[in-house]
Structure formats: structure tokens, C-alpha cells
Amino acid sequence: EECELKIVEQEKEVAVLPPKEACKCHKEDLARALNVDLQAGLSELSVLQRRLKHGWNEFSVENTEPIWKKYLDQFKNPLILLLLASALVSVVTKEYEDAASITMVGKRQRGLCCDLTFCCNLALFSLLLPKEYRSEKSLEELNKLVPPECNCAKRQEGPRKIPLPIPAASCMSLSPQAGKTSPVNIFCCFRVVFGPQETGTKQHLSTGAGVEQDGVKVLSNPNQSGILWVFPPPSLLFPFFQGVVIGTGENSQFGEVFKMMQAEETPKTPLQKSMDRLGKQLTLFSFGIIGLIMLIGWLQGKRLLSMFTIGVSLAVAAIPEGLPIVVTVTLVLGVLRMAKKKVIVKKLPIVETLGCCNVICSDKTGTLTANEMTVTRLVTSDGCQAEVSGVGYNGEGNVYLLPSKEILKEFSNVSIGKLVEAGCVVNNAVIRKNSVIGQPTEGALIALAMKMELADIKDIYVRKKEIPFSSEQKWMAVKCTLKNQDQEDIYFMKGAFEEVIQHCTLYNSGGISLSLTPQQKALYQQEEKRMGSSGLRVLALASGPELGKLTFLGLVGIIDPPRAGVREAVQVLFESGVAVKMVTGDALETAVAIGQNIGLCNGKLKAMSGEELDQLAEAELSSTVQNVSIFFRTSPKHKLKIIKALQRAGAVVSMTGDGVNDAVALKSADIGIAMGQAGTDVSKEAANMILVDDDFSKVMNAIEEGKGIFYNIKNFVRFQLSTSISALSLITLSTVLNLPNPLNAMQILWINIIMDGPPAQSLGVEPVDRDTIKQPPRCITDTILSKSLILKIFMSALIIISGTLFVFWKENPKGGITPRTTTMTFTCFVFFDLFNALTCRSQTKLIFEIGFFRNRMFLYSVLGSFLGQLAVIYIPPLQKIFQTENLGVLDLLFLTGLASSVFVVSELVKLCEKRCCPPKHARGRH
């Protein structure tokens, strides 16, 4: 105890340093603040005390609920509880056949029956575990990105490197593959020092933002990606990396993402909310009707137990226990169809949510565009212009001097040669087998050098230092010296024009450096805007002996063409009421040019920069972002602000992202969309949907699928409720009028089983109509039971009730009810429902427009139900159970003709609606 107290007291002097503070410290100051020896590392006592206070370098995830508890929680559903109560009452009253039938229905609800396909069973299992452990999966992926162990320096009879779990502060060594330019992933809280030990030189690198001339760079913000990419020069055969750990676990930069993801709850989908409301409304309605029937029967002097049995049977018939199954199967089939289109949907309800989406925020590079960078235009600082032919990274094509069209090679034109040389040297990309390893933009500069036969020019330089690109500084620079020559060092810089020009005091004119005047700067700025307005991504390049005294070399225009089909997809989405917003880090002119090229917002563009976003208050931001179609010069942190602002304005937002720091934004969006090729593991786990080939046009297919799924659910609801209302009303009327019940308990249950089974479920697999995408997004406040749908439900129910009561009256002799009476009434009701299912395949199109044979599962289901009804009528054992008798051929023909009236009337209503109220397609509203 005394030892532990001493450890804790000593540990009070060492605290975790936030990255923003640590990155401002020199390595010696950092070592003193953390009480660590940069050479010897930590002692055994230091390791123990820091581990006791700060813990291990891992994320602690709260224990999740066990599977059995999740399973039992499903029985809190009021529909399930009512069915179980019905089965229990049937057992108490010794109605074992009823109990068995009800239990079978209950099992269907729980997904334990095996009469559906294998996909259906998988879907029902997903229903049992709706959370799907996606949040836990996201956290697992974060843990994978942070290695739990590394080689740490530890004092033990002299300094040596031994494997140890990372304590709160220590020295750490990493060795990349010798002689390679591949990056090394370093946890962003490390202060990195690297350099060949044999030369004794060391260069200091802070977390992702570069260095000053003395080797130390003061940062205002750590690397947003959370990872520092270090590219050791090829000349360093055995580069040595050393870092100081300033925080572990949740106190690290990844820990910040971890805590944000824990705090951020995935919102309920519109479908889930609609289903919750519908289930509660129907349950209350059913209880009310059942209670009324029992009360009236009791007042009329009927046996209470008998009325209660009828009430229980009606509960089974009235409650849409097949609705969750149909919804789940419909969603699963939608997921399978999307998978064939190279779109992975991870959470079932998200498929339908896409039908509500009215705003899509999309990256530009790689999503709206092909991410195949090609240099097409060069403008030097002394006014020379050239155009470049050829695409891709194979080096095929030429550089033509304008206006003479002279083909340029090497330094045949000094100004263009120096511009291409700079782009090749300040570069970390490698082209192998016609593909780029590294950034596509840098690959385009290497391909340009290949066309000028200058691709090997970077080999004459030795790179001594690199200042990597960051989204804050918007430029990259390298410090080099010529091999085997005793000359002064030279810097090469590339980046955004407005940033590079600030480091320039001279400009190149035919190989001679001249003083840079304000007039020259104005001309370059005008040329940069002109190139950007034509859709080119513009890079400025410069070189010189030191930063701040560089010579401006010129501008390079790089094109990233829109993906095939993007313009058509944007147009279709706009016409259907879905607004597409571009979020990019490019300059205004480039973003606007691409936006116009793809037809964004029908050409009526309004842009906003990331800086302007930061300056707006929350209330003002919500009203402003709705009218903005392009967000330029943005960083990943702006995505979350845009999402929250749009959601506060009532929009259903989908968001694309590919980085680690995009994970929170992807999880916060109603539909998070990750890139399959460019996306990180964390972004893919946080997202609801993954575009396997990063193709934006696939989003349109997903939205079409989502809309079609919701329409199929509405078709089922219409059929289910018209059946339930008809059964309830039939028994209610007979009870109120003190008439004999036209259907017995087993017949009601048979209607429920056969009608909630294959015919109803096959409505959920109706193929998506081709005109669905043209319909406007569904408002999230709309319920499944719209006014139009309610009217159609009651219309169908009225026809079914009238026809069934007519048959009951016609077949009811003065001597009382006979088996023929109940058989005719029972069969009439079943035939009515089969024809009702046929017309419910579409709410707007006639059966001849959608195709009679298009949904083969529906045809097989109806045929099977018809044969099942004949079996109940004609097979003796079933006749005894259902109290039926044989019917003649004329009886069946009469019932068929009468029951078809519900189909004929519904089709006539559709025809009148088409002629009187033609459908109006939506237009973009945001």
C-alpha cells in the first residue's frame, strides 16, 4: 500500500498532453514535461506507475446486452403479447385447435416457420437483432487502427529496445521497409524524429503539418486524418523513427473519434418510426372493437366465454401480425438487388430510408468525378502556354507549345521544362504498370514528366527534407540538393496558387529570375481563375533557395472528368425532388465548373466556402445551407456541420465520405455512404451503405429501390387492413344485429393464416416500377396510412362486406345456419380477398400496365391459396375441423363472379384517377 501511494504521488507530476499543446513543444521541452529520457526511455517503476494511472493503450467498450436478452425484448411488441395471450386463453378454454393455430401464427411472427426462402429466414434473424452490432463493429475497427503494442525504449542496465505496451509517455521506434518510399502509419500523438543514424543528421516532423527551417514547426491544429504519413527518401537505407507518446487510448486523437462515435446515436429511420406508429394505432383500434363486441354480446345475454373466444379470434384476424415479416422480406430482397448493382446496404431499414432522402452531400473527387487526373494545360510565369494530349498514367501523349503546336521534349523550352521539373521533384507518387501508387494528382504530374521525357530528373536530386501537404496550409515543399555537386540547397513547392504566391518574390522568365511585381501577381491570379472556370484543378509551382524567397514558375491545369452517367443521375434526382450538394476541397472556380458540367442544381449554383461556414451561427447556418449547392475549400470537420444544419432544417440527408474523421459525419447522417475503393475501414463500418466502385450514379439506383420498397409496403398494408376491417365488421354487424356469426373461430383463423401468408407476402416482392424514381421523396412526417390509402381500404372493405353479407343472407334458411351457409360465406370471403390482392399489386397502375405475369411469386401464392381453400371444402378431415361441406361447380362460379367485383371497381377507380388527376413529378426543392 505504501508503495502504491508513492507511485500515485509521483504520477501527479505527469499528465496527458493534448495534441494541440504538445505539437507546439520542442522535443526537449516535451521530454521534460512528460519526465521521459529520450535516449534511455522509462524505468520499470515509471512504466508501472503510468500504467496504473493512464491504463493500457486501448478503448474500453461498455458491455453490450447478451443475445438472449435482445431476443426476449422482442416479445415486448404489443402484437406478440396479444397473440400469446390469445393462445393462452385458448388453452384455458380447452380450444386446443385454436391454440395450435394461433401459436403457428405467433411462430410466423417470430420467424420460426420454414415455409419461406432462406433469405427470408436471414431477414427474420435480423429482425430479432435489429441493432446488428454495427456500433460495436465500428469501435472494433478503431481498435485495429491503433496497434496495442510497439517497441519502446526502457531503462534496464542501459538503453535497449524491447517490446512493451505503450504507457502514457515513452520513446518509440518504428522502422519502415528499407529503401522504400512507402508511407509508415504513425499514431498521430507521436512527435516524430527521423534520419539515418550513420550521418548523425535528424529532421523533426510534427503531426502532419510540416517543419520550419530549424526543424520545428508550430501547429495550430493536429493532422485531421489522425495519421501521420512519413515518406523516407530512397537514399536512406535504414531510416530510424523515434516518437514521444503524449496520450494513449481515449486520450489520443483516435480516442477523440472514439468518444464522438460513442456519443453519437444512429437515428431511427423513417420506416421504423412509421411502423411504430402504425402498430400502436392498429392495436388500439383492434382492442376497442373487440371490447365493444364482447360488451354488446354480454348485454344481449350471450355466453361471455363464447364471446371472448370470438373476440380472441378477431384479435388474430385484426392485428397485422404478418406486417413485420413482409417488411423484412421486402427489405432483404431490396438489399440483395442492390448488392447485384455493387451497392452494399448493411442495415435493412436504410434501404427504405433512401426513398425519403431529399438531400445528397457528395464528395467531388472520385465520386462525382472519375479520379483519373490528367494534366491538360500549362501556363508558365513568362506567358508561355502549352496543351497536353493523352490520358491516364501510361505516359502516352505529347506537350504542344501554343500557338505553334511544336512538340516539346525535355528543356527545348526552358520555362516549360522548369515547370515540369518542379512538378516531378516535389512529388511522392510512383507510376508502375500504368497505374499510380500515391495521390492521383501527383501521378498526373509524373505522367506529364514522362511525356516530356523528364520522368527521371528527380533522381539527380537528393531530398533532405519534406514539408507535407495539409488542408490548413494547402501546399507541399521539399528541400533538395544536386547529387555529387557542392551547391546550395533548393526548395521546390506546389499547392494552391493563393498560398504558393505568398512565398514568392521572383518569377522565372526564360531561365532568369526577375522581381515579382503586383501587376504580375494580378495577371497570374486572373489566369488561375480562367483555368479554374473551365473545370481544371489548378496547381502553382515554384522553386528557390529558401521559403519566402521562391521563384514563381507557373500554373498546371489538371482535369478530373465527371464519371460516366453522373450528369444524367443528377438530372433525374433533381427532377424527383432530391438536391445534390457538392462538398470539395477545391477552389471555387474549379468546383463551379464541375458543378455546371454535371448539371448541378439545374445550373443555378450558389457556393459557400469552409471559412464562411465557420463564421455563421447555428440558426443562420440551418437556413443558409439549404440554398447552397457547392461547398468549396472545406475540410472533413465541415461535413458534420453541414449535416446537422440540414437535419435541423428538416431534410433527410445522405452523406458520402471515405476518411477516418468522416466516421462521425457518416454515422450522424440519415444515410451514411462510404466509398468501397477509397474508403477506410472505419468509414465503411460507420456508414450504412457502401458504393463498391465509388460510382455516384449507383445512389440513384438505391433511391429508386427505396421508393419502390415503400410502395410495396403500402400495397401490403392496403390488402392486410381491408381484410382485417372486413372480418371485424362482419362479426361486429352480426353481433350488433343479434344475428348468428357468419364465420366460426377456425374459419377466421384460416382466413388470417392464408391471407397473411404467401399472397400477402408476395405483394412485398413486386418488382420496382420503372417510373418510381420520378416520384418525389416521401416526407418523413407522412404516415403509411395516407388519406387516399384509407379511402381505398374502406372502399375495398365495403365491397367485401357487402358481398359476403349478401351471400350469408341468400344462403341463410329460416331454420337456422347450416354448414352450407358458413361454407358459402367463408369461401366468398376468401375469394374476395384473392381478387383484392390482385388489385393491390399497384396503387396507381392497372393490372395490364404492370404485367399480369411479372410477379410470378404472387401467381403461385394465389394459386396455392385457391387450392388450399378447395382442400378445406372437399377433404373430409378438414371439413370436420372447419365445419364445411361440398359446393357445386355453379356455386364456385357464382362466388368467383361476385368476388371479382372488388377487383373491377378498384381498377375503374385507378382509371378515373389517371384521366382526372395525372401524376405530377417533383422538381428540386432544395
JSON list of N, CA and C in Angstrom, two decimals, residues 89-121:
[
{"chain": "A", "resi": 89, "resn": "VAL", "atom": "N", "xyz": [-55.38, -18.17, -23.63]},
{"chain": "A", "resi": 89, "resn": "VAL", "atom": "CA", "xyz": [-56.82, -18.26, -23.36]},
{"chain": "A", "resi": 89, "resn": "VAL", "atom": "C", "xyz": [-57.42, -19.47, -24.05]},
{"chain": "A", "resi": 90, "resn": "SER", "atom": "N", "xyz": [-56.97, -19.76, -25.25]},
{"chain": "A", "resi": 90, "resn": "SER", "atom": "CA", "xyz": [-57.49, -20.92, -25.97]},
{"chain": "A", "resi": 90, "resn": "SER", "atom": "C", "xyz": [-57.15, -22.22, -25.25]},
{"chain": "A", "resi": 91, "resn": "VAL", "atom": "N", "xyz": [-55.96, -22.28, -24.65]},
{"chain": "A", "resi": 91, "resn": "VAL", "atom": "CA", "xyz": [-55.59, -23.47, -23.88]},
{"chain": "A", "resi": 91, "resn": "VAL", "atom": "C", "xyz": [-56.46, -23.60, -22.64]},
{"chain": "A", "resi": 92, "resn": "VAL", "atom": "N", "xyz": [-56.70, -22.46, -21.95]},
{"chain": "A", "resi": 92, "resn": "VAL", "atom": "CA", "xyz": [-57.52, -22.48, -20.73]},
{"chain": "A", "resi": 92, "resn": "VAL", "atom": "C", "xyz": [-58.93, -22.94, -21.04]},
{"chain": "A", "resi": 93, "resn": "THR", "atom": "N", "xyz": [-59.45, -22.50, -22.19]},
{"chain": "A", "resi": 93, "resn": "THR", "atom": "CA", "xyz": [-60.83, -22.87, -22.57]},
{"chain": "A", "resi": 93, "resn": "THR", "atom": "C", "xyz": [-60.88, -24.20, -23.31]},
{"chain": "A", "resi": 94, "resn": "LYS", "atom": "N", "xyz": [-59.75, -24.91, -23.34]},
{"chain": "A", "resi": 94, "resn": "LYS", "atom": "CA", "xyz": [-59.65, -26.22, -23.97]},
{"chain": "A", "resi": 94, "resn": "LYS", "atom": "C", "xyz": [-59.94, -26.20, -25.46]},
{"chain": "A", "resi": 95, "resn": "GLU", "atom": "N", "xyz": [-59.67, -25.05, -26.12]},
{"chain": "A", "resi": 95, "resn": "GLU", "atom": "CA", "xyz": [-59.77, -24.96, -27.58]},
{"chain": "A", "resi": 95, "resn": "GLU", "atom": "C", "xyz": [-58.37, -25.18, -28.14]},
{"chain": "A", "resi": 96, "resn": "TYR", "atom": "N", "xyz": [-57.95, -26.46, -28.14]},
{"chain": "A", "resi": 96, "resn": "TYR", "atom": "CA", "xyz": [-56.57, -26.76, -28.48]},
{"chain": "A", "resi": 96, "resn": "TYR", "atom": "C", "xyz": [-56.26, -26.52, -29.96]},
{"chain": "A", "resi": 97, "resn": "GLU", "atom": "N", "xyz": [-57.26, -26.76, -30.83]},
{"chain": "A", "resi": 97, "resn": "GLU", "atom": "CA", "xyz": [-57.02, -26.48, -32.25]},
{"chain": "A", "resi": 97, "resn": "GLU", "atom": "C", "xyz": [-56.75, -24.99, -32.46]},
{"chain": "A", "resi": 98, "resn": "ASP", "atom": "N", "xyz": [-57.55, -24.15, -31.77]},
{"chain": "A", "resi": 98, "resn": "ASP", "atom": "CA", "xyz": [-57.34, -22.70, -31.88]},
{"chain": "A", "resi": 98, "resn": "ASP", "atom": "C", "xyz": [-55.95, -22.31, -31.34]},
{"chain": "A", "resi": 99, "resn": "ALA", "atom": "N", "xyz": [-55.58, -22.92, -30.20]},
{"chain": "A", "resi": 99, "resn": "ALA", "atom": "CA", "xyz": [-54.28, -22.60, -29.61]},
{"chain": "A", "resi": 99, "resn": "ALA", "atom": "C", "xyz": [-53.15, -22.96, -30.56]},
{"chain": "A", "resi": 100, "resn": "ALA", "atom": "N", "xyz": [-53.28, -24.14, -31.21]},
{"chain": "A", "resi": 100, "resn": "ALA", "atom": "CA", "xyz": [-52.24, -24.56, -32.15]},
{"chain": "A", "resi": 100, "resn": "ALA", "atom": "C", "xyz": [-52.14, -23.60, -33.33]},
{"chain": "A", "resi": 101, "resn": "SER", "atom": "N", "xyz": [-53.30, -23.18, -33.85]},
{"chain": "A", "resi": 101, "resn": "SER", "atom": "CA", "xyz": [-53.31, -22.26, -34.99]},
{"chain": "A", "resi": 101, "resn": "SER", "atom": "C", "xyz": [-52.72, -20.91, -34.62]},
{"chain": "A", "resi": 102, "resn": "ILE", "atom": "N", "xyz": [-53.14, -20.41, -33.43]},
{"chain": "A", "resi": 102, "resn": "ILE", "atom": "CA", "xyz": [-52.62, -19.12, -33.00]},
{"chain": "A", "resi": 102, "resn": "ILE", "atom": "C", "xyz": [-51.11, -19.19, -32.79]},
{"chain": "A", "resi": 103, "resn": "THR", "atom": "N", "xyz": [-50.66, -20.30, -32.17]},
{"chain": "A", "resi": 103, "resn": "THR", "atom": "CA", "xyz": [-49.23, -20.46, -31.92]},
{"chain": "A", "resi": 103, "resn": "THR", "atom": "C", "xyz": [-48.46, -20.49, -33.23]},
{"chain": "A", "resi": 104, "resn": "MET", "atom": "N", "xyz": [-49.05, -21.11, -34.25]},
{"chain": "A", "resi": 104, "resn": "MET", "atom": "CA", "xyz": [-48.39, -21.15, -35.54]},
{"chain": "A", "resi": 104, "resn": "MET", "atom": "C", "xyz": [-48.24, -19.74, -36.10]},
{"chain": "A", "resi": 105, "resn": "VAL", "atom": "N", "xyz": [-49.30, -18.93, -35.93]},
{"chain": "A", "resi": 105, "resn": "VAL", "atom": "CA", "xyz": [-49.23, -17.55, -36.38]},
{"chain": "A", "resi": 105, "resn": "VAL", "atom": "C", "xyz": [-48.15, -16.80, -35.62]},
{"chain": "A", "resi": 106, "resn": "GLY", "atom": "N", "xyz": [-48.14, -17.06, -34.27]},
{"chain": "A", "resi": 106, "resn": "GLY", "atom": "CA", "xyz": [-47.10, -16.42, -33.46]},
{"chain": "A", "resi": 106, "resn": "GLY", "atom": "C", "xyz": [-45.71, -16.81, -33.91]},
{"chain": "A", "resi": 107, "resn": "LYS", "atom": "N", "xyz": [-45.55, -18.09, -34.27]},
{"chain": "A", "resi": 107, "resn": "LYS", "atom": "CA", "xyz": [-44.24, -18.52, -34.74]},
{"chain": "A", "resi": 107, "resn": "LYS", "atom": "C", "xyz": [-43.89, -17.86, -36.05]},
{"chain": "A", "resi": 108, "resn": "ARG", "atom": "N", "xyz": [-44.87, -17.65, -36.87]},
{"chain": "A", "resi": 108, "resn": "ARG", "atom": "CA", "xyz": [-44.58, -16.93, -38.11]},
{"chain": "A", "resi": 108, "resn": "ARG", "atom": "C", "xyz": [-44.04, -15.55, -37.79]},
{"chain": "A", "resi": 109, "resn": "GLN", "atom": "N", "xyz": [-44.67, -14.94, -36.76]},
{"chain": "A", "resi": 109, "resn": "GLN", "atom": "CA", "xyz": [-44.22, -13.61, -36.38]},
{"chain": "A", "resi": 109, "resn": "GLN", "atom": "C", "xyz": [-42.78, -13.61, -35.90]},
{"chain": "A", "resi": 110, "resn": "ARG", "atom": "N", "xyz": [-42.40, -14.65, -35.16]},
{"chain": "A", "resi": 110, "resn": "ARG", "atom": "CA", "xyz": [-41.05, -14.70, -34.63]},
{"chain": "A", "resi": 110, "resn": "ARG", "atom": "C", "xyz": [-40.05, -15.19, -35.66]},
{"chain": "A", "resi": 111, "resn": "GLY", "atom": "N", "xyz": [-40.54, -15.60, -36.82]},
{"chain": "A", "resi": 111, "resn": "GLY", "atom": "CA", "xyz": [-39.62, -16.02, -37.85]},
{"chain": "A", "resi": 111, "resn": "GLY", "atom": "C", "xyz": [-39.13, -17.44, -37.69]},
{"chain": "A", "resi": 112, "resn": "LEU", "atom": "N", "xyz": [-39.95, -18.33, -37.01]},
{"chain": "A", "resi": 112, "resn": "LEU", "atom": "CA", "xyz": [-39.51, -19.70, -36.79]},
{"chain": "A", "resi": 112, "resn": "LEU", "atom": "C", "xyz": [-40.07, -20.67, -37.81]},
{"chain": "A", "resi": 113, "resn": "CYS", "atom": "N", "xyz": [-40.98, -20.21, -38.63]},
{"chain": "A", "resi": 113, "resn": "CYS", "atom": "CA", "xyz": [-41.52, -21.11, -39.65]},
{"chain": "A", "resi": 113, "resn": "CYS", "atom": "C", "xyz": [-40.55, -21.20, -40.81]},
{"chain": "A", "resi": 114, "resn": "CYS", "atom": "N", "xyz": [-40.61, -22.27, -41.55]},
{"chain": "A", "resi": 114, "resn": "CYS", "atom": "CA", "xyz": [-39.61, -22.51, -42.59]},
{"chain": "A", "resi": 114, "resn": "CYS", "atom": "C", "xyz": [-40.24, -22.56, -43.97]},
{"chain": "A", "resi": 115, "resn": "ASP", "atom": "N", "xyz": [-41.44, -21.97, -44.15]},
{"chain": "A", "resi": 115, "resn": "ASP", "atom": "CA", "xyz": [-42.10, -22.08, -45.44]},
{"chain": "A", "resi": 115, "resn": "ASP", "atom": "C", "xyz": [-41.67, -20.98, -46.40]},
{"chain": "A", "resi": 116, "resn": "LEU", "atom": "N", "xyz": [-40.77, -20.11, -45.97]},
{"chain": "A", "resi": 116, "resn": "LEU", "atom": "CA", "xyz": [-40.26, -19.08, -46.86]},
{"chain": "A", "resi": 116, "resn": "LEU", "atom": "C", "xyz": [-38.87, -19.47, -47.33]},
{"chain": "A", "resi": 117, "resn": "THR", "atom": "N", "xyz": [-38.26, -18.60, -48.07]},
{"chain": "A", "resi": 117, "resn": "THR", "atom": "CA", "xyz": [-36.94, -18.89, -48.62]},
{"chain": "A", "resi": 117, "resn": "THR", "atom": "C", "xyz": [-35.87, -18.69, -47.57]},
{"chain": "A", "resi": 118, "resn": "PHE", "atom": "N", "xyz": [-34.66, -19.12, -47.92]},
{"chain": "A", "resi": 118, "resn": "PHE", "atom": "CA", "xyz": [-33.53, -18.96, -47.00]},
{"chain": "A", "resi": 118, "resn": "PHE", "atom": "C", "xyz": [-33.27, -17.49, -46.69]},
{"chain": "A", "resi": 119, "resn": "CYS", "atom": "N", "xyz": [-33.48, -16.64, -47.69]},
{"chain": "A", "resi": 119, "resn": "CYS", "atom": "CA", "xyz": [-33.28, -15.20, -47.47]},
{"chain": "A", "resi": 119, "resn": "CYS", "atom": "C", "xyz": [-34.27, -14.65, -46.46]},
{"chain": "A", "resi": 120, "resn": "CYS", "atom": "N", "xyz": [-35.47, -15.19, -46.48]},
{"chain": "A", "resi": 120, "resn": "CYS", "atom": "CA", "xyz": [-36.48, -14.74, -45.53]},
{"chain": "A", "resi": 120, "resn": "CYS", "atom": "C", "xyz": [-36.04, -15.08, -44.11]},
{"chain": "A", "resi": 121, "resn": "ASN", "atom": "N", "xyz": [-35.49, -16.28, -43.91]},
{"chain": "A", "resi": 121, "resn": "ASN", "atom": "CA", "xyz": [-35.04, -16.67, -42.58]},
{"chain": "A", "resi": 121, "resn": "ASN", "atom": "C", "xyz": [-33.91, -15.77, -42.09]}
]
